[in-house]
PDB file of C-alpha atoms in Angstrom:
ATOM      1  CA  ALA A   1      -1.374  32.566 111.630  1.00 72.00           C
ATOM      2  CA  GLN A   2      -2.025  32.090 107.954  1.00 79.00           C
ATOM      3  CA  SER A   3      -4.203  34.658 106.255  1.00 87.00           C
ATOM      4  CA  VAL A   4      -5.073  36.306 102.987  1.00 92.00           C
ATOM      5  CA  THR A   5      -5.790  39.976 102.362  1.00 95.00           C
ATOM      6  CA  GLN A   6      -7.526  41.129  99.221  1.00 96.00           C
ATOM      7  CA  LEU A   7      -7.082  44.818  98.553  1.00 93.00           C
ATOM      8  CA  GLY A   8     -10.292  46.404  97.350  1.00 92.00           C
ATOM      9  CA  SER A   9     -13.702  44.868  97.860  1.00 93.00           C
ATOM     10  CA  HIS A  10     -14.867  46.259  94.517  1.00 96.00           C
ATOM     11  CA  VAL A  11     -12.917  46.901  91.331  1.00 97.00           C
ATOM     12  CA  SER A  12     -14.438  48.429  88.207  1.00 97.00           C
ATOM     13  CA  VAL A  13     -12.709  48.471  84.811  1.00 97.00           C
ATOM     14  CA  SER A  14     -13.733  49.245  81.254  1.00 97.00           C
ATOM     15  CA  GLU A  15     -14.190  46.465  78.745  1.00 97.00           C
ATOM     16  CA  GLY A  16     -10.834  45.843  77.081  1.00 97.00           C
ATOM     17  CA  ALA A  17      -8.830  47.329  79.949  1.00 97.00           C
ATOM     18  CA  LEU A  18      -6.316  45.552  82.164  1.00 97.00           C
ATOM     19  CA  VAL A  19      -7.716  43.681  85.141  1.00 97.00           C
ATOM     20  CA  LEU A  20      -5.595  43.680  88.308  1.00 98.00           C
ATOM     21  CA  LEU A  21      -6.892  42.142  91.513  1.00 98.00           C
ATOM     22  CA  ARG A  22      -4.531  42.300  94.464  1.00 97.00           C
ATOM     23  CA  CYS A  23      -3.854  39.606  97.024  1.00 96.00           C
ATOM     24  CA  ASN A  24      -1.287  39.414  99.822  1.00 96.00           C
ATOM     25  CA  TYR A  25      -0.809  36.367 101.981  1.00 93.00           C
ATOM     26  CA  SER A  26       0.729  35.467 105.277  1.00 88.00           C
ATOM     27  CA  SER A  27       2.044  31.966 105.799  1.00 79.00           C
ATOM     28  CA  SER A  28       4.684  30.427 108.014  1.00 74.00           C
ATOM     29  CA  VAL A  29       5.290  27.596 105.561  1.00 74.00           C
ATOM     30  CA  PRO A  30       5.619  27.598 101.757  1.00 75.00           C
ATOM     31  CA  PRO A  31       2.018  28.012 100.733  1.00 81.00           C
ATOM     32  CA  TYR A  32      -0.173  26.728  98.010  1.00 87.00           C
ATOM     33  CA  LEU A  33      -2.129  29.677  96.603  1.00 91.00           C
ATOM     34  CA  PHE A  34      -5.356  29.780  94.649  1.00 93.00           C
ATOM     35  CA  TRP A  35      -7.700  32.140  92.872  1.00 96.00           C
ATOM     36  CA  TYR A  36     -11.346  31.177  92.669  1.00 97.00           C
ATOM     37  CA  VAL A  37     -14.157  32.875  90.743  1.00 97.00           C
ATOM     38  CA  GLN A  38     -17.828  32.947  91.696  1.00 96.00           C
ATOM     39  CA  TYR A  39     -20.435  33.920  89.134  1.00 95.00           C
ATOM     40  CA  PRO A  40     -23.866  35.012  90.379  1.00 90.00           C
ATOM     41  CA  ASN A  41     -25.866  32.207  91.963  1.00 88.00           C
ATOM     42  CA  GLN A  42     -23.098  29.674  91.454  1.00 91.00           C
ATOM     43  CA  GLY A  43     -20.468  27.934  93.541  1.00 93.00           C
ATOM     44  CA  LEU A  44     -16.782  28.840  93.524  1.00 95.00           C
ATOM     45  CA  GLN A  45     -14.739  27.646  90.562  1.00 95.00           C
ATOM     46  CA  LEU A  46     -10.976  27.233  90.539  1.00 94.00           C
ATOM     47  CA  LEU A  47      -9.332  29.811  88.268  1.00 96.00           C
ATOM     48  CA  LEU A  48      -5.676  28.925  88.865  1.00 94.00           C
ATOM     49  CA  LYS A  49      -3.281  27.607  91.485  1.00 91.00           C
ATOM     50  CA  TYR A  50       0.347  27.998  92.568  1.00 90.00           C
ATOM     51  CA  THR A  51       2.047  24.903  93.977  1.00 83.00           C
ATOM     52  CA  SER A  52       5.725  25.929  94.115  1.00 77.00           C
ATOM     53  CA  ALA A  53       6.529  25.191  90.499  1.00 76.00           C
ATOM     54  CA  ALA A  54       6.545  28.130  88.068  1.00 83.00           C
ATOM     55  CA  THR A  55       6.001  31.507  89.721  1.00 88.00           C
ATOM     56  CA  LEU A  56       3.851  32.740  86.836  1.00 94.00           C
ATOM     57  CA  VAL A  57       0.693  30.689  86.741  1.00 94.00           C
ATOM     58  CA  LYS A  58      -1.772  30.675  83.877  1.00 95.00           C
ATOM     59  CA  GLY A  59      -5.409  29.855  84.464  1.00 94.00           C
ATOM     60  CA  ILE A  60      -8.670  29.637  82.624  1.00 93.00           C
ATOM     61  CA  ASN A  61     -10.326  32.469  80.687  1.00 93.00           C
ATOM     62  CA  GLY A  62      -7.034  34.279  80.050  1.00 95.00           C
ATOM     63  CA  PHE A  63      -6.222  35.015  83.696  1.00 97.00           C
ATOM     64  CA  GLU A  64      -2.781  34.647  85.204  1.00 97.00           C
ATOM     65  CA  ALA A  65      -1.130  35.320  88.546  1.00 97.00           C
ATOM     66  CA  GLU A  66       2.446  35.795  89.667  1.00 94.00           C
ATOM     67  CA  PHE A  67       3.810  34.502  92.962  1.00 93.00           C
ATOM     68  CA  LYS A  68       6.237  36.991  94.506  1.00 92.00           C
ATOM     69  CA  LYS A  69       7.724  35.643  97.704  1.00 89.00           C
ATOM     70  CA  SER A  70       9.599  38.854  98.533  1.00 90.00           C
ATOM     71  CA  GLU A  71       6.335  40.795  98.429  1.00 92.00           C
ATOM     72  CA  THR A  72       4.150  37.945  99.768  1.00 92.00           C
ATOM     73  CA  SER A  73       1.799  38.691  96.909  1.00 94.00           C
ATOM     74  CA  PHE A  74      -0.208  36.698  94.392  1.00 95.00           C
ATOM     75  CA  HIS A  75      -1.967  39.283  92.227  1.00 97.00           C
ATOM     76  CA  LEU A  76      -4.399  38.231  89.507  1.00 98.00           C
ATOM     77  CA  THR A  77      -4.265  39.862  86.080  1.00 98.00           C
ATOM     78  CA  LYS A  78      -5.917  39.709  82.697  1.00 98.00           C
ATOM     79  CA  PRO A  79      -4.737  41.896  79.798  1.00 97.00           C
ATOM     80  CA  SER A  80      -8.172  42.690  78.384  1.00 97.00           C
ATOM     81  CA  ALA A  81     -11.418  42.531  80.339  1.00 97.00           C
ATOM     82  CA  HIS A  82     -14.574  41.028  78.890  1.00 96.00           C
ATOM     83  CA  MET A  83     -18.109  41.629  80.087  1.00 96.00           C
ATOM     84  CA  SER A  84     -18.282  37.949  81.004  1.00 96.00           C
ATOM     85  CA  ASP A  85     -15.506  38.466  83.592  1.00 97.00           C
ATOM     86  CA  ALA A  86     -17.900  40.268  85.927  1.00 97.00           C
ATOM     87  CA  ALA A  87     -17.931  38.122  89.065  1.00 97.00           C
ATOM     88  CA  GLU A  88     -16.593  37.792  92.612  1.00 97.00           C
ATOM     89  CA  TYR A  89     -12.968  36.700  92.876  1.00 98.00           C
ATOM     90  CA  PHE A  90     -11.451  35.023  95.923  1.00 97.00           C
ATOM     91  CA  CYS A  91      -7.794  34.614  96.724  1.00 96.00           C
ATOM     92  CA  ALA A  92      -6.972  31.683  99.007  1.00 93.00           C
ATOM     93  CA  VAL A  93      -4.003  30.111 100.778  1.00 89.00           C
ATOM     94  CA  SER A  94      -3.501  26.507 101.836  1.00 85.00           C
ATOM     95  CA  PRO A  95      -0.673  26.327 104.347  1.00 71.00           C
ATOM     96  CA  LEU A  96      -1.491  22.916 105.746  1.00 67.00           C
ATOM     97  CA  ARG A  97      -2.370  21.143 102.522  1.00 66.00           C
ATOM     98  CA  ASP A  98      -5.909  20.339 103.665  1.00 75.00           C
ATOM     99  CA  LYS A  99      -7.841  23.391 104.743  1.00 80.00           C
ATOM    100  CA  ILE A 100      -7.991  26.466 102.487  1.00 86.00           C
ATOM    101  CA  ILE A 101      -8.239  29.953 103.949  1.00 88.00           C
ATOM    102  CA  PHE A 102     -10.201  32.320 101.730  1.00 91.00           C
ATOM    103  CA  GLY A 103      -9.929  36.068 101.434  1.00 93.00           C
ATOM    104  CA  SER A 104     -12.955  38.310 101.714  1.00 93.00           C
ATOM    105  CA  GLY A 105     -13.410  38.546  97.964  1.00 95.00           C
ATOM    106  CA  THR A 106     -13.249  41.271  95.317  1.00 97.00           C
ATOM    107  CA  ARG A 107     -16.238  42.052  93.164  1.00 97.00           C
ATOM    108  CA  LEU A 108     -15.165  42.843  89.597  1.00 97.00           C
ATOM    109  CA  SER A 109     -17.463  45.014  87.494  1.00 97.00           C
ATOM    110  CA  ILE A 110     -16.920  45.643  83.781  1.00 97.00           C
ATOM    111  CA  ARG A 111     -18.059  48.939  82.211  1.00 96.00           C
ATOM    112  CA  PRO A 112     -19.145  48.788  78.548  1.00 94.00           C
TER     113      PRO A 112
ATOM    114  CA  ASP B   1     -17.651  13.504  86.449  1.00 66.00           C
ATOM    115  CA  ALA B   2     -20.844  15.008  87.857  1.00 81.00           C
ATOM    116  CA  GLY B   3     -19.019  17.264  90.284  1.00 93.00           C
ATOM    117  CA  VAL B   4     -20.177  17.969  93.815  1.00 96.00           C
ATOM    118  CA  ILE B   5     -23.921  17.533  94.127  1.00 97.00           C
ATOM    119  CA  GLN B   6     -26.000  19.399  96.672  1.00 97.00           C
ATOM    120  CA  SER B   7     -29.678  19.155  97.492  1.00 96.00           C
ATOM    121  CA  PRO B   8     -31.980  20.894  97.754  1.00 97.00           C
ATOM    122  CA  ARG B   9     -30.907  23.943  95.733  1.00 96.00           C
ATOM    123  CA  HIS B  10     -33.395  26.134  97.532  1.00 97.00           C
ATOM    124  CA  GLU B  11     -35.018  25.672 100.922  1.00 97.00           C
ATOM    125  CA  VAL B  12     -37.580  27.917 102.547  1.00 97.00           C
ATOM    126  CA  THR B  13     -38.642  27.036 106.056  1.00 97.00           C
ATOM    127  CA  GLU B  14     -40.184  28.584 109.127  1.00 97.00           C
ATOM    128  CA  MET B  15     -38.296  29.436 112.254  1.00 97.00           C
ATOM    129  CA  GLY B  16     -38.054  26.474 114.601  1.00 97.00           C
ATOM    130  CA  GLN B  17     -38.173  23.844 111.899  1.00 97.00           C
ATOM    131  CA  GLU B  18     -35.428  21.299 111.261  1.00 97.00           C
ATOM    132  CA  VAL B  19     -33.447  21.717 108.061  1.00 98.00           C
ATOM    133  CA  THR B  20     -31.237  19.076 106.455  1.00 98.00           C
ATOM    134  CA  LEU B  21     -28.837  19.903 103.655  1.00 98.00           C
ATOM    135  CA  ARG B  22     -27.254  17.123 101.636  1.00 98.00           C
ATOM    136  CA  CYS B  23     -23.998  16.729  99.766  1.00 98.00           C
ATOM    137  CA  LYS B  24     -22.444  14.115  97.515  1.00 98.00           C
ATOM    138  CA  PRO B  25     -18.703  14.734  96.998  1.00 96.00           C
ATOM    139  CA  ILE B  26     -16.714  13.899  93.901  1.00 94.00           C
ATOM    140  CA  SER B  27     -15.956  10.194  93.790  1.00 93.00           C
ATOM    141  CA  GLY B  28     -12.494   9.432  95.165  1.00 90.00           C
ATOM    142  CA  HIS B  29     -12.140  12.655  97.120  1.00 91.00           C
ATOM    143  CA  ASP B  30     -11.298  12.119 100.769  1.00 90.00           C
ATOM    144  CA  TYR B  31     -11.911  15.626 102.123  1.00 91.00           C
ATOM    145  CA  LEU B  32     -15.331  17.243 102.460  1.00 94.00           C
ATOM    146  CA  PHE B  33     -16.013  20.795 103.576  1.00 95.00           C
ATOM    147  CA  TRP B  34     -19.160  22.711 104.559  1.00 97.00           C
ATOM    148  CA  TYR B  35     -19.180  26.498 104.123  1.00 97.00           C
ATOM    149  CA  ARG B  36     -21.708  29.230 104.742  1.00 97.00           C
ATOM    150  CA  GLN B  37     -21.788  32.434 102.700  1.00 95.00           C
ATOM    151  CA  THR B  38     -23.573  35.633 103.692  1.00 94.00           C
ATOM    152  CA  MET B  39     -23.216  39.252 102.645  1.00 90.00           C
ATOM    153  CA  MET B  40     -22.243  40.263 106.166  1.00 90.00           C
ATOM    154  CA  ARG B  41     -19.663  37.590 106.980  1.00 89.00           C
ATOM    155  CA  GLY B  42     -18.562  36.368 103.565  1.00 90.00           C
ATOM    156  CA  LEU B  43     -17.454  32.753 103.183  1.00 92.00           C
ATOM    157  CA  GLU B  44     -17.104  30.856 106.471  1.00 92.00           C
ATOM    158  CA  LEU B  45     -15.775  27.319 106.929  1.00 93.00           C
ATOM    159  CA  LEU B  46     -18.147  25.455 109.228  1.00 96.00           C
ATOM    160  CA  ILE B  47     -16.644  21.971 109.411  1.00 96.00           C
ATOM    161  CA  TYR B  48     -14.516  19.582 107.407  1.00 94.00           C
ATOM    162  CA  PHE B  49     -14.042  15.828 107.238  1.00 94.00           C
ATOM    163  CA  ASN B  50     -11.171  13.598 106.187  1.00 91.00           C
ATOM    164  CA  ASN B  51     -12.013   9.984 105.356  1.00 92.00           C
ATOM    165  CA  ASN B  52     -15.473  10.519 106.881  1.00 95.00           C
ATOM    166  CA  VAL B  53     -14.046  11.709 110.210  1.00 95.00           C
ATOM    167  CA  PRO B  54     -14.684  15.294 111.396  1.00 95.00           C
ATOM    168  CA  ILE B  55     -11.340  17.070 111.679  1.00 91.00           C
ATOM    169  CA  ASP B  56     -12.275  20.616 112.612  1.00 91.00           C
ATOM    170  CA  ASP B  57     -15.736  21.808 113.628  1.00 93.00           C
ATOM    171  CA  SER B  58     -14.617  25.048 115.221  1.00 92.00           C
ATOM    172  CA  GLY B  59     -16.588  27.026 112.659  1.00 92.00           C
ATOM    173  CA  MET B  60     -19.929  25.520 113.586  1.00 95.00           C
ATOM    174  CA  PRO B  61     -21.801  28.494 115.028  1.00 88.00           C
ATOM    175  CA  GLU B  62     -23.648  26.737 117.824  1.00 86.00           C
ATOM    176  CA  ASP B  63     -25.132  23.463 118.994  1.00 91.00           C
ATOM    177  CA  ARG B  64     -28.096  23.873 116.694  1.00 95.00           C
ATOM    178  CA  PHE B  65     -25.783  22.904 113.845  1.00 97.00           C
ATOM    179  CA  SER B  66     -24.577  19.348 113.317  1.00 97.00           C
ATOM    180  CA  ALA B  67     -22.890  17.536 110.446  1.00 98.00           C
ATOM    181  CA  LYS B  68     -22.384  13.893 109.632  1.00 97.00           C
ATOM    182  CA  MET B  69     -20.600  11.874 107.014  1.00 97.00           C
ATOM    183  CA  PRO B  70     -21.804   8.279 107.270  1.00 97.00           C
ATOM    184  CA  ASN B  71     -19.861   7.179 104.193  1.00 95.00           C
ATOM    185  CA  ALA B  72     -17.484   8.469 101.555  1.00 94.00           C
ATOM    186  CA  SER B  73     -20.249   9.524  99.191  1.00 95.00           C
ATOM    187  CA  PHE B  74     -22.684  11.364 101.438  1.00 96.00           C
ATOM    188  CA  SER B  75     -22.767  14.106 104.046  1.00 98.00           C
ATOM    189  CA  THR B  76     -25.496  16.082 105.784  1.00 98.00           C
ATOM    190  CA  LEU B  77     -25.609  19.419 107.559  1.00 98.00           C
ATOM    191  CA  LYS B  78     -28.534  19.742 109.933  1.00 98.00           C
ATOM    192  CA  ILE B  79     -29.908  22.822 111.662  1.00 97.00           C
ATOM    193  CA  GLN B  80     -32.347  22.208 114.496  1.00 97.00           C
ATOM    194  CA  PRO B  81     -34.115  24.444 115.340  1.00 96.00           C
ATOM    195  CA  SER B  82     -33.581  26.899 112.501  1.00 96.00           C
ATOM    196  CA  GLU B  83     -33.570  30.676 113.021  1.00 96.00           C
ATOM    197  CA  PRO B  84     -33.877  33.606 110.594  1.00 96.00           C
ATOM    198  CA  ARG B  85     -30.179  34.437 111.087  1.00 95.00           C
ATOM    199  CA  ASP B  86     -29.307  31.038 109.577  1.00 97.00           C
ATOM    200  CA  SER B  87     -30.485  32.317 106.191  1.00 97.00           C
ATOM    201  CA  ALA B  88     -27.502  31.999 103.854  1.00 97.00           C
ATOM    202  CA  VAL B  89     -26.083  30.017 100.983  1.00 97.00           C
ATOM    203  CA  TYR B  90     -24.491  26.794 102.186  1.00 98.00           C
ATOM    204  CA  PHE B  91     -21.766  25.246 100.048  1.00 97.00           C
ATOM    205  CA  CYS B  92     -20.256  21.820 100.121  1.00 97.00           C
ATOM    206  CA  ALA B  93     -16.799  21.259  98.638  1.00 95.00           C
ATOM    207  CA  SER B  94     -14.532  18.260  98.262  1.00 93.00           C
ATOM    208  CA  SER B  95     -10.851  17.702  97.572  1.00 90.00           C
ATOM    209  CA  SER B  96      -8.293  14.959  97.228  1.00 86.00           C
ATOM    210  CA  GLY B  97      -5.437  14.563  99.685  1.00 72.00           C
ATOM    211  CA  THR B  98      -3.625  12.028  97.552  1.00 63.00           C
ATOM    212  CA  SER B  99       0.094  12.635  97.565  1.00 49.00           C
ATOM    213  CA  GLY B 100       1.074  14.937  94.741  1.00 50.00           C
ATOM    214  CA  ARG B 101      -2.263  16.699  94.548  1.00 57.00           C
ATOM    215  CA  SER B 102      -2.527  20.345  95.458  1.00 60.00           C
ATOM    216  CA  TYR B 103      -5.672  20.044  97.573  1.00 76.00           C
ATOM    217  CA  GLU B 104      -7.749  22.367  95.448  1.00 85.00           C
ATOM    218  CA  GLN B 105     -11.364  22.270  96.467  1.00 91.00           C
ATOM    219  CA  TYR B 106     -14.279  21.701  94.136  1.00 92.00           C
ATOM    220  CA  PHE B 107     -17.496  23.406  95.113  1.00 95.00           C
ATOM    221  CA  GLY B 108     -21.085  22.393  94.678  1.00 96.00           C
ATOM    222  CA  PRO B 109     -23.730  24.833  93.425  1.00 95.00           C
ATOM    223  CA  GLY B 110     -24.908  25.610  96.957  1.00 96.00           C
ATOM    224  CA  THR B 111     -28.185  25.487  98.842  1.00 98.00           C
ATOM    225  CA  ARG B 112     -29.917  28.820  99.375  1.00 97.00           C
ATOM    226  CA  LEU B 113     -31.642  28.621 102.756  1.00 98.00           C
ATOM    227  CA  THR B 114     -34.285  31.115 103.783  1.00 98.00           C
ATOM    228  CA  VAL B 115     -35.711  30.920 107.298  1.00 97.00           C
ATOM    229  CA  THR B 116     -38.816  33.048 107.864  1.00 96.00           C
TER     230      THR B 116
END
């Protein structure tokens, strides 16, 4: 069965520090992978997506993620955290090209 | 593009009442999804449609929940009768299955339902 595991339900970093949010997936077919962000009281917004082209994917707001098939990982990074990055982040996999399976989410907090 | 539109944004109702949530997907999208988000269970897929036809309703919690999509631009999620445990944020999302697209979903702002 296809699934997504996000390691760490809560991550806290200092402003200006590296952001690393971890995601591992399980899929029996080459997956499409996504990261979504949810700001308080808003819907989910697509941050970036992997669709079997380049393994390093760049998204909005300076985020990027690298697809590593050997590790079945799709970790999200940002070199320097801003206060405005505080939000909930969801990793997701789409093995069947219609339904998306979401992870449980990681809440990112930024310390001044 | 206006994005996915949901109404109402907030709904407060008493236990036993009927609740209807509404969604207008992005024009041209042929998939529509209904999700429920709570602190306890996170984001749950309730049901999704393709070309107005329900494809998978295995996430619908019980018979009190029903969803319809009478046309490509409108869908409803109905709860009858409502219970306090139905309190949650309900999201609608849409996507395009056109060949070459990556099926990313676009979410509406959600409806916050409170059942007292």
